[in-house]
Amino acid sequence: MLDFKTMRLFFSLLTLAANAVVAAGLLLIVGARVSATVARVRDAALASLVGWELRLAFLVATVATLGSLYYSEVVNLVPCQYCWYQRIAMYPLALILGVAAWKRDHAVSIYVVPIAVIGTLISAYHYFLQRFPRFGSGQCSTTTPCNAAYFKLFGFVSIAYQAISAFALILLLMAVVRATSRADTPS
Amino acid sequence: MTRRAGSRPPAAKPAFPVIGVVFVGLAVLLALAIVLSGGDSGDTDDDAAAPQITGATLPQLPDMQLEQPEDDPGFGLAAPEVTGQDYAGNTVEITHDGIPRAIVFLAHWCSVCQGEVSEIQAWLNDGGGVEGVELLSVSTWATSTRDNYPPSAWLERENWTTPIIADDDDASLLTSFGGNGVPFWVFLDADSKVVFRISGGMNAATLQSILELLRG
């Protein structure tokens, strides 16, 4: 029942859900600057997330890490060079965010944001190569080509895209961490 | 005073059950994935007999850019002879029969190959090609874990008119012609000797001029 087809669809649906959350978050951040109503919605959203931001970021990093391990260790999809770079960025986030969620250490965002930004940039470049393979070597290595996606569900959701989405959601949650920390800090 | 890292502020009571929403969301998405992937995807394994290869394996094409075709260690060597099948079970051969050939090795999951197939087919539809020079394709490195599987469905969608030889699971045909990536082009003269090999995409104009050179 939980075969590769099902799991990759599950991770792809999670990716779309993450995209929706990030899009909504960005709309709230931008909209709150111009609309008092949107600012109230943003504040309500922030209030409801207080105490959960780090745990949610930990959950995102953990699911991304487990998903990556599922692809390589269960389904035996060999990670390419850029996949490894993304793993280098994502795996420590699961640990760092886990400890931070346990300790409720909101200062962790200062460590998480640079790693997640680097991960996003690498994933974005990897995804670019998959969309425009001739910009890379112009061929597909028969071993572990970075410019050939193992799959592209819905025509665009590849593993690199899933990684971009996870990093972006973690960055959004770090923005929430900073916002709630500021609100929490007496002036 | 600002809160120090590591301190434990009292957790505020959330306005709504965040964790409940998250886990219900995960469960719904998992259920959706199970339901949506449960049906028949229409994917079927391609079934073609493994190609029979005779003759010496060509040396692997070096990774580096070659200045001249003569720098290729396979230049001037006779290509192996092949008897294989396409996905309809028809026999397709590469023999030393005096016909110059251009052979392109393609993989269904390779985006460069996908672009190559579209471009070459458009070129053929516009009257591309050279009389007396045979264009052949080899579908190699097929795997159901990768995108765009099965290759037969992909090539049918593209209305690919070039004869196809299906490679085996070990990509023996690609290896025997010295390929280390796809797309991989091998050009053979009338004596079935290697004139030129290249790994990577090739535009239609270049292909046309190489085919004209092969015809002599």
mmCIF file of C-alpha atoms in Angstrom:
data_model
loop_
_atom_site.group_PDB
_atom_site.id
_atom_site.type_symbol
_atom_site.label_atom_id
_atom_site.label_comp_id
_atom_site.label_asym_id
_atom_site.label_seq_id
_atom_site.Cartn_x
_atom_site.Cartn_y
_atom_site.Cartn_z
ATOM 1 C CA MET A 1 0.000 0.000 0.000
ATOM 2 C CA LEU A 2 2.772 2.446 0.969
ATOM 3 C CA ASP A 3 4.841 1.738 -2.102
ATOM 4 C CA PHE A 4 7.112 4.182 -3.910
ATOM 5 C CA LYS A 5 4.272 5.589 -6.020
ATOM 6 C CA THR A 6 2.222 6.332 -2.919
ATOM 7 C CA MET A 7 5.083 7.783 -0.917
ATOM 8 C CA ARG A 8 6.345 10.077 -3.653
ATOM 9 C CA LEU A 9 2.777 11.308 -4.128
ATOM 10 C CA PHE A 10 2.456 11.824 -0.373
ATOM 11 C CA PHE A 11 5.681 13.844 -0.262
ATOM 12 C CA SER A 12 4.575 15.789 -3.333
ATOM 13 C CA LEU A 13 1.221 16.634 -1.728
ATOM 14 C CA LEU A 14 3.102 17.736 1.395
ATOM 15 C CA THR A 15 5.225 19.903 -0.892
ATOM 16 C CA LEU A 16 2.153 21.562 -2.386
ATOM 17 C CA ALA A 17 0.774 22.112 1.123
ATOM 18 C CA ALA A 18 4.106 23.692 2.121
ATOM 19 C CA ASN A 19 3.935 25.936 -0.962
ATOM 20 C CA ALA A 20 0.424 27.022 0.003
ATOM 21 C CA VAL A 21 1.533 27.844 3.559
ATOM 22 C CA VAL A 22 4.570 29.801 2.336
ATOM 23 C CA ALA A 23 2.443 31.698 -0.194
ATOM 24 C CA ALA A 24 -0.142 32.523 2.488
ATOM 25 C CA GLY A 25 2.634 33.574 4.873
ATOM 26 C CA LEU A 26 4.214 35.872 2.290
ATOM 27 C CA LEU A 27 0.818 37.391 1.491
ATOM 28 C CA LEU A 28 0.243 38.072 5.183
ATOM 29 C CA ILE A 29 3.706 39.596 5.619
ATOM 30 C CA VAL A 30 3.343 41.880 2.602
ATOM 31 C CA GLY A 31 -0.373 42.556 3.033
ATOM 32 C CA ALA A 32 0.034 43.525 6.665
ATOM 33 C CA ARG A 33 2.150 46.479 5.565
ATOM 34 C CA VAL A 34 -0.710 47.975 3.588
ATOM 35 C CA SER A 35 -3.872 46.713 5.223
ATOM 36 C CA ALA A 36 -4.934 46.866 8.849
ATOM 37 C CA THR A 37 -7.303 43.940 8.298
ATOM 38 C CA VAL A 38 -4.523 41.767 6.933
ATOM 39 C CA ALA A 39 -2.316 42.911 9.822
ATOM 40 C CA ARG A 40 -4.987 41.671 12.260
ATOM 41 C CA VAL A 41 -5.133 38.311 10.454
ATOM 42 C CA ARG A 42 -1.347 38.109 10.594
ATOM 43 C CA ASP A 43 -1.343 38.895 14.309
ATOM 44 C CA ALA A 44 -4.013 36.264 14.919
ATOM 45 C CA ALA A 45 -1.984 33.718 12.954
ATOM 46 C CA LEU A 46 1.157 34.615 14.892
ATOM 47 C CA ALA A 47 -0.704 34.372 18.213
ATOM 48 C CA SER A 48 -1.995 30.921 17.350
ATOM 49 C CA LEU A 49 1.511 29.751 16.489
ATOM 50 C CA VAL A 50 3.193 30.944 19.680
ATOM 51 C CA GLY A 51 4.927 27.985 21.276
ATOM 52 C CA TRP A 52 4.641 25.887 18.102
ATOM 53 C CA GLU A 53 6.974 27.674 15.652
ATOM 54 C CA LEU A 54 10.110 25.730 16.543
ATOM 55 C CA ARG A 55 8.271 22.450 16.844
ATOM 56 C CA LEU A 56 6.741 22.928 13.396
ATOM 57 C CA ALA A 57 10.128 23.841 11.907
ATOM 58 C CA PHE A 58 11.564 20.719 13.558
ATOM 59 C CA LEU A 59 8.729 18.660 12.055
ATOM 60 C CA VAL A 60 9.386 20.073 8.561
ATOM 61 C CA ALA A 61 13.144 19.390 8.760
ATOM 62 C CA THR A 62 12.524 15.905 10.156
ATOM 63 C CA VAL A 63 9.995 14.958 7.481
ATOM 64 C CA ALA A 64 12.369 16.301 4.798
ATOM 65 C CA THR A 65 15.261 14.313 6.263
ATOM 66 C CA LEU A 66 13.230 11.118 6.556
ATOM 67 C CA GLY A 67 11.869 11.627 3.054
ATOM 68 C CA SER A 68 15.375 12.003 1.694
ATOM 69 C CA LEU A 69 16.485 8.845 3.525
ATOM 70 C CA TYR A 70 13.416 7.008 2.250
ATOM 71 C CA TYR A 71 14.328 7.866 -1.336
ATOM 72 C CA SER A 72 17.942 6.748 -0.988
ATOM 73 C CA GLU A 73 17.795 3.909 1.540
ATOM 74 C CA VAL A 74 14.396 2.322 0.880
ATOM 75 C CA VAL A 75 13.833 2.953 -2.825
ATOM 76 C CA ASN A 76 17.550 3.061 -3.647
ATOM 77 C CA LEU A 77 17.458 6.300 -5.635
ATOM 78 C CA VAL A 78 21.114 7.279 -5.669
ATOM 79 C CA PRO A 79 21.595 10.928 -4.628
ATOM 80 C CA CYS A 80 23.477 13.098 -7.107
ATOM 81 C CA GLN A 81 26.097 15.693 -6.177
ATOM 82 C CA TYR A 82 23.613 18.524 -5.573
ATOM 83 C CA CYS A 83 21.303 16.188 -3.646
ATOM 84 C CA TRP A 84 24.207 15.635 -1.260
ATOM 85 C CA TYR A 85 24.780 19.369 -0.827
ATOM 86 C CA GLN A 86 21.098 19.788 0.045
ATOM 87 C CA ARG A 87 21.339 16.940 2.508
ATOM 88 C CA ILE A 88 24.315 18.630 4.127
ATOM 89 C CA ALA A 89 22.066 21.638 4.726
ATOM 90 C CA MET A 90 18.879 19.818 5.730
ATOM 91 C CA TYR A 91 20.093 17.037 8.029
ATOM 92 C CA PRO A 92 21.705 19.295 10.663
ATOM 93 C CA LEU A 93 18.555 21.442 10.684
ATOM 94 C CA ALA A 94 16.537 18.470 11.942
ATOM 95 C CA LEU A 95 18.942 18.117 14.879
ATOM 96 C CA ILE A 96 19.426 21.819 15.597
ATOM 97 C CA LEU A 97 15.706 22.547 15.425
ATOM 98 C CA GLY A 98 14.935 19.494 17.552
ATOM 99 C CA VAL A 99 17.198 20.719 20.351
ATOM 100 C CA ALA A 100 15.925 24.287 19.939
ATOM 101 C CA ALA A 101 12.294 23.151 20.125
ATOM 102 C CA TRP A 102 13.074 21.184 23.274
ATOM 103 C CA LYS A 103 14.945 24.115 24.874
ATOM 104 C CA ARG A 104 12.537 26.694 23.376
ATOM 105 C CA ASP A 105 15.572 28.546 22.167
ATOM 106 C CA HIS A 106 14.258 31.223 19.810
ATOM 107 C CA ALA A 107 17.800 32.485 19.180
ATOM 108 C CA VAL A 108 18.358 29.396 17.030
ATOM 109 C CA SER A 109 17.016 31.251 13.992
ATOM 110 C CA ILE A 110 20.350 33.030 13.672
ATOM 111 C CA TYR A 111 21.955 29.644 12.935
ATOM 112 C CA VAL A 112 19.087 28.139 10.990
ATOM 113 C CA VAL A 113 18.485 30.981 8.531
ATOM 114 C CA PRO A 114 21.941 30.953 6.850
ATOM 115 C CA ILE A 115 21.883 27.175 6.491
ATOM 116 C CA ALA A 116 18.336 27.205 5.100
ATOM 117 C CA VAL A 117 19.173 30.052 2.691
ATOM 118 C CA ILE A 118 22.175 28.122 1.371
ATOM 119 C CA GLY A 119 20.014 24.999 1.072
ATOM 120 C CA THR A 120 17.359 26.951 -0.830
ATOM 121 C CA LEU A 121 19.915 28.359 -3.271
ATOM 122 C CA ILE A 122 21.463 24.947 -3.948
ATOM 123 C CA SER A 123 18.040 23.347 -4.388
ATOM 124 C CA ALA A 124 16.963 26.164 -6.688
ATOM 125 C CA TYR A 125 20.057 25.700 -8.861
ATOM 126 C CA HIS A 126 19.532 21.940 -8.911
ATOM 127 C CA TYR A 127 15.906 22.454 -9.943
ATOM 128 C CA PHE A 128 17.016 24.919 -12.629
ATOM 129 C CA LEU A 129 19.346 22.245 -14.069
ATOM 130 C CA GLN A 130 16.475 19.786 -14.097
ATOM 131 C CA ARG A 131 14.236 22.234 -15.948
ATOM 132 C CA PHE A 132 16.943 23.422 -18.337
ATOM 133 C CA PRO A 133 19.386 20.488 -18.591
ATOM 134 C CA ARG A 134 21.359 21.975 -21.474
ATOM 135 C CA PHE A 135 22.695 24.659 -19.122
ATOM 136 C CA GLY A 136 24.651 21.967 -17.307
ATOM 137 C CA SER A 137 26.924 19.440 -18.963
ATOM 138 C CA GLY A 138 24.431 19.014 -21.811
ATOM 139 C CA GLN A 139 24.228 15.293 -21.214
ATOM 140 C CA CYS A 140 22.879 12.910 -18.612
ATOM 141 C CA SER A 141 25.395 10.757 -16.820
ATOM 142 C CA THR A 142 24.157 7.191 -16.675
ATOM 143 C CA THR A 143 25.052 6.936 -13.014
ATOM 144 C CA THR A 144 23.719 9.860 -10.982
ATOM 145 C CA PRO A 145 22.831 12.780 -13.229
ATOM 146 C CA CYS A 146 21.835 15.964 -11.405
ATOM 147 C CA ASN A 147 20.011 17.302 -14.445
ATOM 148 C CA ALA A 148 17.604 14.382 -14.729
ATOM 149 C CA ALA A 149 14.848 14.215 -12.149
ATOM 150 C CA TYR A 150 13.857 10.814 -10.827
ATOM 151 C CA PHE A 151 10.273 12.041 -11.136
ATOM 152 C CA LYS A 152 8.319 15.209 -11.801
ATOM 153 C CA LEU A 153 4.883 14.789 -10.300
ATOM 154 C CA PHE A 154 2.191 17.125 -11.629
ATOM 155 C CA GLY A 155 4.804 18.021 -14.222
ATOM 156 C CA PHE A 156 7.021 19.991 -11.845
ATOM 157 C CA VAL A 157 7.446 18.449 -8.376
ATOM 158 C CA SER A 158 10.858 16.799 -8.343
ATOM 159 C CA ILE A 159 12.951 15.925 -5.291
ATOM 160 C CA ALA A 160 14.878 19.198 -5.713
ATOM 161 C CA TYR A 161 11.576 21.087 -5.766
ATOM 162 C CA GLN A 162 10.523 19.294 -2.603
ATOM 163 C CA ALA A 163 13.776 20.438 -0.997
ATOM 164 C CA ILE A 164 13.245 24.083 -2.034
ATOM 165 C CA SER A 165 9.746 23.934 -0.558
ATOM 166 C CA ALA A 166 10.970 22.490 2.748
ATOM 167 C CA PHE A 167 13.748 25.075 3.089
ATOM 168 C CA ALA A 168 11.306 27.882 2.234
ATOM 169 C CA LEU A 169 8.826 26.701 4.858
ATOM 170 C CA ILE A 170 11.585 26.511 7.464
ATOM 171 C CA LEU A 171 12.613 30.068 6.571
ATOM 172 C CA LEU A 172 9.016 31.240 6.936
ATOM 173 C CA LEU A 173 8.797 29.560 10.334
ATOM 174 C CA MET A 174 12.051 31.264 11.336
ATOM 175 C CA ALA A 175 10.407 34.585 10.410
ATOM 176 C CA VAL A 176 7.548 33.582 12.714
ATOM 177 C CA VAL A 177 10.064 32.719 15.443
ATOM 178 C CA ARG A 178 11.636 36.166 15.144
ATOM 179 C CA ALA A 179 8.247 37.911 15.032
ATOM 180 C CA THR A 180 6.928 36.111 18.093
ATOM 181 C CA SER A 181 10.235 36.666 19.910
ATOM 182 C CA ARG A 182 10.004 40.412 19.230
ATOM 183 C CA ALA A 183 6.405 40.510 20.407
ATOM 184 C CA ASP A 184 7.456 38.555 23.462
ATOM 185 C CA THR A 185 10.320 40.949 24.301
ATOM 186 C CA PRO A 186 9.450 43.888 26.588
ATOM 187 C CA SER A 187 10.835 47.137 25.211
ATOM 188 C CA MET B 1 15.432 42.996 29.283
ATOM 189 C CA THR B 2 15.375 40.591 26.409
ATOM 190 C CA ARG B 3 14.969 36.893 26.849
ATOM 191 C CA ARG B 4 18.218 34.954 26.706
ATOM 192 C CA ALA B 5 18.709 31.983 24.442
ATOM 193 C CA GLY B 6 18.180 28.812 26.356
ATOM 194 C CA SER B 7 15.728 30.269 28.830
ATOM 195 C CA ARG B 8 12.292 28.706 28.961
ATOM 196 C CA PRO B 9 9.524 31.249 28.598
ATOM 197 C CA PRO B 10 6.072 30.055 29.527
ATOM 198 C CA ALA B 11 4.411 28.623 26.435
ATOM 199 C CA ALA B 12 1.331 30.580 25.462
ATOM 200 C CA LYS B 13 -1.833 28.627 24.999
ATOM 201 C CA PRO B 14 -2.497 28.441 21.261
ATOM 202 C CA ALA B 15 -5.722 29.890 19.911
ATOM 203 C CA PHE B 16 -6.449 26.692 18.050
ATOM 204 C CA PRO B 17 -5.025 23.174 18.225
ATOM 205 C CA VAL B 18 -2.011 23.584 15.931
ATOM 206 C CA ILE B 19 -0.680 20.096 16.457
ATOM 207 C CA GLY B 20 -4.100 18.596 15.804
ATOM 208 C CA VAL B 21 -4.429 20.509 12.541
ATOM 209 C CA VAL B 22 -0.939 19.432 11.478
ATOM 210 C CA PHE B 23 -1.468 15.748 12.177
ATOM 211 C CA VAL B 24 -4.954 15.687 10.671
ATOM 212 C CA GLY B 25 -3.478 17.410 7.611
ATOM 213 C CA LEU B 26 -0.721 14.799 7.367
ATOM 214 C CA ALA B 27 -3.245 11.972 7.720
ATOM 215 C CA VAL B 28 -5.529 13.469 5.068
ATOM 216 C CA LEU B 29 -2.640 13.909 2.608
ATOM 217 C CA LEU B 30 -1.436 10.350 3.239
ATOM 218 C CA ALA B 31 -4.951 8.999 2.706
ATOM 219 C CA LEU B 32 -5.234 11.059 -0.461
ATOM 220 C CA ALA B 33 -1.902 9.684 -1.700
ATOM 221 C CA ILE B 34 -3.021 6.113 -1.022
ATOM 222 C CA VAL B 35 -6.331 6.611 -2.820
ATOM 223 C CA LEU B 36 -4.868 8.480 -5.802
ATOM 224 C CA SER B 37 -1.972 6.074 -6.329
ATOM 225 C CA GLY B 38 -4.132 2.985 -5.860
ATOM 226 C CA GLY B 39 -5.502 2.929 -9.394
ATOM 227 C CA ASP B 40 -3.838 1.575 -12.460
ATOM 228 C CA SER B 41 -1.273 4.107 -13.610
ATOM 229 C CA GLY B 42 -1.245 2.702 -17.109
ATOM 230 C CA ASP B 43 2.486 2.070 -16.758
ATOM 231 C CA THR B 44 3.509 -1.227 -18.230
ATOM 232 C CA ASP B 45 6.941 -2.683 -18.465
ATOM 233 C CA ASP B 46 8.440 -2.687 -21.905
ATOM 234 C CA ASP B 47 9.185 -6.139 -23.149
ATOM 235 C CA ALA B 48 11.875 -6.569 -25.772
ATOM 236 C CA ALA B 49 14.461 -9.306 -26.118
ATOM 237 C CA ALA B 50 17.973 -8.403 -24.985
ATOM 238 C CA PRO B 51 20.174 -7.423 -27.927
ATOM 239 C CA GLN B 52 22.744 -9.891 -29.225
ATOM 240 C CA ILE B 53 26.105 -8.165 -29.565
ATOM 241 C CA THR B 54 29.064 -9.540 -31.472
ATOM 242 C CA GLY B 55 32.470 -8.029 -32.075
ATOM 243 C CA ALA B 56 34.855 -6.051 -29.921
ATOM 244 C CA THR B 57 33.562 -3.469 -27.460
ATOM 245 C CA LEU B 58 34.571 0.059 -28.394
ATOM 246 C CA PRO B 59 36.728 1.924 -25.871
ATOM 247 C CA GLN B 60 34.831 4.360 -23.679
ATOM 248 C CA LEU B 61 34.513 7.889 -25.005
ATOM 249 C CA PRO B 62 36.716 10.094 -22.799
ATOM 250 C CA ASP B 63 34.918 12.580 -20.534
ATOM 251 C CA MET B 64 37.074 15.448 -21.744
ATOM 252 C CA GLN B 65 36.271 17.562 -24.784
ATOM 253 C CA LEU B 66 38.091 16.160 -27.839
ATOM 254 C CA GLU B 67 39.834 18.571 -30.192
ATOM 255 C CA GLN B 68 39.535 16.290 -33.226
ATOM 256 C CA PRO B 69 37.476 13.162 -33.972
ATOM 257 C CA GLU B 70 40.819 11.338 -34.353
ATOM 258 C CA ASP B 71 41.516 11.976 -30.647
ATOM 259 C CA ASP B 72 38.699 9.555 -29.810
ATOM 260 C CA PRO B 73 40.283 6.164 -28.927
ATOM 261 C CA GLY B 74 37.420 4.524 -30.796
ATOM 262 C CA PHE B 75 38.105 6.389 -34.047
ATOM 263 C CA GLY B 76 38.501 4.061 -37.006
ATOM 264 C CA LEU B 77 37.536 0.943 -35.042
ATOM 265 C CA ALA B 78 34.823 -1.376 -36.295
ATOM 266 C CA ALA B 79 31.567 -1.135 -34.372
ATOM 267 C CA PRO B 80 30.041 -4.240 -32.824
ATOM 268 C CA GLU B 81 27.263 -5.940 -34.769
ATOM 269 C CA VAL B 82 23.901 -6.002 -33.059
ATOM 270 C CA THR B 83 20.666 -7.871 -33.467
ATOM 271 C CA GLY B 84 17.965 -6.459 -31.243
ATOM 272 C CA GLN B 85 14.287 -5.745 -31.011
ATOM 273 C CA ASP B 86 12.097 -2.693 -30.865
ATOM 274 C CA TYR B 87 9.198 -2.480 -28.398
ATOM 275 C CA ALA B 88 6.818 -4.038 -30.910
ATOM 276 C CA GLY B 89 9.044 -7.107 -31.148
ATOM 277 C CA ASN B 90 10.433 -6.276 -34.619
ATOM 278 C CA THR B 91 14.054 -7.158 -35.295
ATOM 279 C CA VAL B 92 16.400 -4.207 -35.773
ATOM 280 C CA GLU B 93 20.038 -4.769 -36.713
ATOM 281 C CA ILE B 94 23.352 -2.993 -36.888
ATOM 282 C CA THR B 95 25.448 -5.007 -39.299
ATOM 283 C CA HIS B 96 28.508 -4.494 -41.458
ATOM 284 C CA ASP B 97 26.417 -4.206 -44.607
ATOM 285 C CA GLY B 98 28.028 -1.210 -46.275
ATOM 286 C CA ILE B 99 25.458 1.317 -45.015
ATOM 287 C CA PRO B 100 26.729 4.359 -43.100
ATOM 288 C CA ARG B 101 24.804 4.916 -39.873
ATOM 289 C CA ALA B 102 24.098 7.468 -37.202
ATOM 290 C CA ILE B 103 23.075 5.858 -33.926
ATOM 291 C CA VAL B 104 21.680 7.846 -31.024
ATOM 292 C CA PHE B 105 21.442 6.341 -27.533
ATOM 293 C CA LEU B 106 18.577 7.765 -25.475
ATOM 294 C CA ALA B 107 17.194 7.307 -21.970
ATOM 295 C CA HIS B 108 13.548 8.057 -21.178
ATOM 296 C CA TRP B 109 14.389 9.854 -17.916
ATOM 297 C CA CYS B 110 17.042 12.132 -19.376
ATOM 298 C CA SER B 111 15.690 15.629 -19.989
ATOM 299 C CA VAL B 112 18.366 16.295 -22.610
ATOM 300 C CA CYS B 113 17.253 13.164 -24.492
ATOM 301 C CA GLN B 114 13.627 14.307 -24.240
ATOM 302 C CA GLY B 115 14.558 17.596 -25.895
ATOM 303 C CA GLU B 116 16.730 15.788 -28.430
ATOM 304 C CA VAL B 117 13.928 13.458 -29.501
ATOM 305 C CA SER B 118 11.516 16.372 -30.041
ATOM 306 C CA GLU B 119 14.082 18.338 -32.017
ATOM 307 C CA ILE B 120 15.228 15.424 -34.187
ATOM 308 C CA GLN B 121 11.672 14.329 -34.920
ATOM 309 C CA ALA B 122 10.715 17.881 -35.948
ATOM 310 C CA TRP B 123 13.792 17.934 -38.206
ATOM 311 C CA LEU B 124 12.794 14.584 -39.757
ATOM 312 C CA ASN B 125 9.228 15.795 -40.249
ATOM 313 C CA ASP B 126 10.617 18.800 -42.124
ATOM 314 C CA GLY B 127 12.467 16.509 -44.526
ATOM 315 C CA GLY B 128 15.713 16.223 -42.558
ATOM 316 C CA GLY B 129 18.051 13.282 -43.086
ATOM 317 C CA VAL B 130 20.234 12.054 -45.910
ATOM 318 C CA GLU B 131 19.350 9.361 -48.416
ATOM 319 C CA GLY B 132 21.581 6.335 -47.970
ATOM 320 C CA VAL B 133 22.552 7.086 -44.367
ATOM 321 C CA GLU B 134 20.552 5.166 -41.795
ATOM 322 C CA LEU B 135 19.427 6.809 -38.580
ATOM 323 C CA LEU B 136 18.950 4.398 -35.686
ATOM 324 C CA SER B 137 18.109 4.868 -32.029
ATOM 325 C CA VAL B 138 18.845 2.804 -28.956
ATOM 326 C CA SER B 139 16.618 3.102 -25.912
ATOM 327 C CA THR B 140 18.930 2.465 -23.011
ATOM 328 C CA TRP B 141 19.048 2.574 -19.224
ATOM 329 C CA ALA B 142 15.306 2.142 -18.799
ATOM 330 C CA THR B 143 14.151 1.971 -15.212
ATOM 331 C CA SER B 144 10.691 2.166 -13.723
ATOM 332 C CA THR B 145 11.947 4.200 -10.769
ATOM 333 C CA ARG B 146 12.698 7.145 -13.025
ATOM 334 C CA ASP B 147 10.587 9.758 -14.734
ATOM 335 C CA ASN B 148 8.832 9.289 -18.066
ATOM 336 C CA TYR B 149 8.653 5.502 -17.879
ATOM 337 C CA PRO B 150 8.126 3.385 -19.958
ATOM 338 C CA PRO B 151 10.285 4.514 -22.893
ATOM 339 C CA SER B 152 7.956 2.962 -25.474
ATOM 340 C CA ALA B 153 5.107 5.249 -24.346
ATOM 341 C CA TRP B 154 7.408 8.274 -24.425
ATOM 342 C CA LEU B 155 8.667 7.547 -27.955
ATOM 343 C CA GLU B 156 5.143 6.830 -29.146
ATOM 344 C CA ARG B 157 3.949 10.163 -27.727
ATOM 345 C CA GLU B 158 6.738 11.880 -29.611
ATOM 346 C CA ASN B 159 5.749 10.037 -32.838
ATOM 347 C CA TRP B 160 9.368 8.866 -33.035
ATOM 348 C CA THR B 161 9.819 7.383 -36.505
ATOM 349 C CA THR B 162 13.454 6.305 -36.182
ATOM 350 C CA PRO B 163 13.943 2.545 -35.710
ATOM 351 C CA ILE B 164 14.590 1.663 -32.055
ATOM 352 C CA ILE B 165 16.680 -1.062 -30.482
ATOM 353 C CA ALA B 166 15.833 -1.698 -26.838
ATOM 354 C CA ASP B 167 18.933 -2.093 -24.689
ATOM 355 C CA ASP B 168 19.010 -4.579 -21.822
ATOM 356 C CA ASP B 169 18.860 -3.749 -18.093
ATOM 357 C CA ASP B 170 22.653 -3.559 -17.870
ATOM 358 C CA ALA B 171 22.883 -1.095 -20.772
ATOM 359 C CA SER B 172 25.149 -3.585 -22.580
ATOM 360 C CA LEU B 173 24.595 -1.929 -25.928
ATOM 361 C CA LEU B 174 25.542 1.519 -24.622
ATOM 362 C CA THR B 175 28.637 0.041 -22.980
ATOM 363 C CA SER B 176 29.635 -1.891 -26.097
ATOM 364 C CA PHE B 177 29.645 1.347 -28.087
ATOM 365 C CA GLY B 178 31.685 3.111 -25.370
ATOM 366 C CA GLY B 179 28.962 5.415 -24.063
ATOM 367 C CA ASN B 180 29.125 6.906 -20.592
ATOM 368 C CA GLY B 181 26.187 9.293 -20.800
ATOM 369 C CA VAL B 182 23.111 10.049 -22.864
ATOM 370 C CA PRO B 183 22.297 11.252 -25.404
ATOM 371 C CA PHE B 184 25.240 9.543 -27.059
ATOM 372 C CA TRP B 185 25.807 9.724 -30.783
ATOM 373 C CA VAL B 186 27.896 7.265 -32.806
ATOM 374 C CA PHE B 187 28.523 7.821 -36.508
ATOM 375 C CA LEU B 188 29.704 4.892 -38.587
ATOM 376 C CA ASP B 189 30.985 4.990 -42.157
ATOM 377 C CA ALA B 190 30.100 2.475 -44.866
ATOM 378 C CA ASP B 191 32.729 0.103 -43.429
ATOM 379 C CA SER B 192 30.957 0.328 -40.040
ATOM 380 C CA LYS B 193 34.004 2.049 -38.587
ATOM 381 C CA VAL B 194 33.662 4.854 -36.077
ATOM 382 C CA VAL B 195 33.958 8.281 -37.676
ATOM 383 C CA PHE B 196 32.739 10.348 -34.774
ATOM 384 C CA ARG B 197 31.260 9.875 -31.292
ATOM 385 C CA ILE B 198 29.864 12.537 -29.037
ATOM 386 C CA SER B 199 28.087 12.575 -25.695
ATOM 387 C CA GLY B 200 25.434 15.255 -25.347
ATOM 388 C CA GLY B 201 22.738 16.924 -27.359
ATOM 389 C CA MET B 202 23.218 17.739 -31.027
ATOM 390 C CA ASN B 203 21.294 20.278 -33.041
ATOM 391 C CA ALA B 204 19.602 19.305 -36.269
ATOM 392 C CA ALA B 205 21.810 21.465 -38.520
ATOM 393 C CA THR B 206 25.001 19.830 -37.210
ATOM 394 C CA LEU B 207 23.439 16.398 -37.561
ATOM 395 C CA GLN B 208 22.449 17.107 -41.149
ATOM 396 C CA SER B 209 25.986 18.173 -42.055
ATOM 397 C CA ILE B 210 27.553 15.096 -40.398
ATOM 398 C CA LEU B 211 25.147 12.816 -42.250
ATOM 399 C CA GLU B 212 26.097 14.486 -45.524
ATOM 400 C CA LEU B 213 29.777 13.894 -44.727
ATOM 401 C CA LEU B 214 29.003 10.228 -44.017
ATOM 402 C CA ARG B 215 27.320 9.821 -47.399
ATOM 403 C CA GLY B 216 30.521 11.108 -48.983
#
